[in-house]
C-alpha positions as a printed NumPy array, in Angstrom:
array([[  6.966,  15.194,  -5.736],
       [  7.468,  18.112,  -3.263],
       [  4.765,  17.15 ,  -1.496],
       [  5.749,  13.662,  -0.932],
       [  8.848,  14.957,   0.526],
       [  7.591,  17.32 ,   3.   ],
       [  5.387,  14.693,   3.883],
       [  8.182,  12.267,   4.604],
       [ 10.603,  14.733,   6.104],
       [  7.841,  15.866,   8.412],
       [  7.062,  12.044,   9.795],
       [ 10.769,  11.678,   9.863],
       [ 11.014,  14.597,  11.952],
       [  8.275,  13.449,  14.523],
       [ 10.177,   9.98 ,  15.058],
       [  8.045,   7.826,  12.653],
       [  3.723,   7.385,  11.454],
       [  3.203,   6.819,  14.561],
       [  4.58 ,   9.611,  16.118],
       [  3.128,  11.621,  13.692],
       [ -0.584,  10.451,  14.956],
       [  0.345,  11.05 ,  18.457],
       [  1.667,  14.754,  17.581],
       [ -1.586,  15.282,  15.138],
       [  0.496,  15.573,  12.164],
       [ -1.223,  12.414,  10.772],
       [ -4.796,  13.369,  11.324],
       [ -6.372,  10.944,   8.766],
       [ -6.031,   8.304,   5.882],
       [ -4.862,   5.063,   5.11 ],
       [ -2.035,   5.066,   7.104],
       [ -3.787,   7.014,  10.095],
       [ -6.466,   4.088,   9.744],
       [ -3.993,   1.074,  10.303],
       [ -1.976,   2.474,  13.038],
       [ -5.455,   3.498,  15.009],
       [ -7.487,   0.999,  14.185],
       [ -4.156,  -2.009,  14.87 ],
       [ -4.138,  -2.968,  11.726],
       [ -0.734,  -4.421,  10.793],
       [  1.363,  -3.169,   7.384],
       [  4.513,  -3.474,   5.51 ],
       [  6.235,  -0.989,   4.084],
       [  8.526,  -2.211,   1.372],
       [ 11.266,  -0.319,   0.207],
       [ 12.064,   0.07 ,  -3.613],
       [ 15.438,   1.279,  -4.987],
       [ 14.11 ,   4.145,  -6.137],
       [ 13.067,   5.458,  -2.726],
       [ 13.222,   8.92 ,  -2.245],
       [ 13.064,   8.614,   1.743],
       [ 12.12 ,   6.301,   2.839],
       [  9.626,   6.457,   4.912],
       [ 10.229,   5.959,   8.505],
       [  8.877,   2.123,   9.408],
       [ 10.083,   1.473,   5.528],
       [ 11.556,  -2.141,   5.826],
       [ 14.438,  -1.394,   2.692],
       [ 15.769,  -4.876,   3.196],
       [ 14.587,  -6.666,   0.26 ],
       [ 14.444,  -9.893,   1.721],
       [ 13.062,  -8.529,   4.939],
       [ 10.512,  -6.729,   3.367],
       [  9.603,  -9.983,   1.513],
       [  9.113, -12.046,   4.218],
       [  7.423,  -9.284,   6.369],
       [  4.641,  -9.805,   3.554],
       [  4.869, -13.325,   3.209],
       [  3.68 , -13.327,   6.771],
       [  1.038, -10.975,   6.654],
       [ -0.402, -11.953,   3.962],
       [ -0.382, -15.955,   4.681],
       [ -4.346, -15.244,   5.97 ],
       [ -5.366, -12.927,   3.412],
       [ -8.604, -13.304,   1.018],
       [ -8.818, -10.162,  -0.601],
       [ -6.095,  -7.895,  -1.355],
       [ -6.273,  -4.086,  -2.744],
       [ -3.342,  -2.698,  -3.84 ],
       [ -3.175,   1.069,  -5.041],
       [ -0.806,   2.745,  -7.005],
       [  2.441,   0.847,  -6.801],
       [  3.3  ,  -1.91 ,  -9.765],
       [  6.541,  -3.321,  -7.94 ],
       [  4.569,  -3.66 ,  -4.601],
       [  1.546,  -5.191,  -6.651],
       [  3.521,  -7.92 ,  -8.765],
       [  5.301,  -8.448,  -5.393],
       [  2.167,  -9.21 ,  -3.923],
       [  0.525, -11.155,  -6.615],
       [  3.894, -13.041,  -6.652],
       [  3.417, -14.15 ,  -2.781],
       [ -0.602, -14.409,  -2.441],
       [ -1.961, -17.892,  -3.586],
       [ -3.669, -18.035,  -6.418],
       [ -7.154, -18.492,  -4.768],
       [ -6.559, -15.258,  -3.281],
       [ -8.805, -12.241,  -5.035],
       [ -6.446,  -9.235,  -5.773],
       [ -7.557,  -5.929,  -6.787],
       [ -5.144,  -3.549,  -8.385],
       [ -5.454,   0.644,  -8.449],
       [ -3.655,   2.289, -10.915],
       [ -3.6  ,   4.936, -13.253],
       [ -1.164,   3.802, -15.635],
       [ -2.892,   0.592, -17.927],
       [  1.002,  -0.994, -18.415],
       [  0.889,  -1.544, -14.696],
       [ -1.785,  -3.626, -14.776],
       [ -0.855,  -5.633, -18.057],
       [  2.443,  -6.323, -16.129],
       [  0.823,  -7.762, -13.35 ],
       [ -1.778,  -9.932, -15.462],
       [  1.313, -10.876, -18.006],
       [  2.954, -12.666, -15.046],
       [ -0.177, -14.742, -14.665],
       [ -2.225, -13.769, -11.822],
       [ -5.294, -14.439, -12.963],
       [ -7.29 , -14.096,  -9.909],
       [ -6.281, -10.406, -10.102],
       [ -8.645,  -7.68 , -11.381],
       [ -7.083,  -4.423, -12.882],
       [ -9.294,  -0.711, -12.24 ],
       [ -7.524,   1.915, -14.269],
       [ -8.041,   5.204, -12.194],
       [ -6.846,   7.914, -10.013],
       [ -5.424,   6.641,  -6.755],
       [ -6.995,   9.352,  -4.629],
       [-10.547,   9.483,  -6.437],
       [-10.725,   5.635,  -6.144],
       [ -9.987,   5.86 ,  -1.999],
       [-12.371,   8.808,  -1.856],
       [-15.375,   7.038,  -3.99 ],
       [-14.406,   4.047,  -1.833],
       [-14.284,   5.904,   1.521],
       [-17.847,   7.035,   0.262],
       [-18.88 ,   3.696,  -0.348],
       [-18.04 ,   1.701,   2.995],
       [-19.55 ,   4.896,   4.925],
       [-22.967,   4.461,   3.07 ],
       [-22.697,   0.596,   3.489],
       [-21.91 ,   0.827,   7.363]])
């Protein structure tokens, strides 16, 4: 949890992600990845935010129609390690749309398939180790 903070005091501190890339404080990762590479996200805001983050949308209804436009497009969607954001998103996708959802804790996933989204697939396991063996993966693959 310390951690976290620092991390989110320090982006805060360089004026946003962004920022933080430009002043190589955000050398890699996922969110080093999107900003470089021009891929658009949303972050959501919960209630139980501990920063937010800088570039966190905490407008609920903002945030929800941030995603409901990105992810009007989508065909696959991997969520890791957050069971609001992932019932949110099953909630919005259609149901054609393949979801995958990362997350330690088996409840989160029986949440998610209790609200019926059956086109989602649960993987119980470690947020990091499933970006790293993933990571791994693609760079074989490519």
């Amino acid at each position: 949890h310390r951690n976290h903070l620092r991390a989110i005091n320090a982006v805060r501190r360089a004026g946003g992600i962004r920022a933080a890339i430009d002043a190589g404080l955000l050398t890699h990762g996922v969110m080093h990845a999107c900003v470089t590479c021009g891929v658009p996200f949303v972050l959501a805001g919960s209630i139980r935010d501990d920063g937010p983050l800088p570039d966190t949308i905490t407008d609920v209804v903002q945030a929800t129609d941030a995603m409901r436009d990105h992810l009007s497009d989508v065909e696959f969607a991997l969520v890791v390690a957050s069971t609001l954001h992932a019932i949110a998103t099953g909630n919005i996708l259609p149901a054609a749309t393949r979801m995958v959802v990362v997350d330690i804790n088996p409840a989160s996933l029986t949440k998610l398939m209790d609200r019926g989204s059956y086109q989602t697939v649960g993987v119980v396991s470690d947020s990091g180790l499933f970006l790293r063996q993933l990571v791994e993966c693609l760079e074989k693959e490519c």
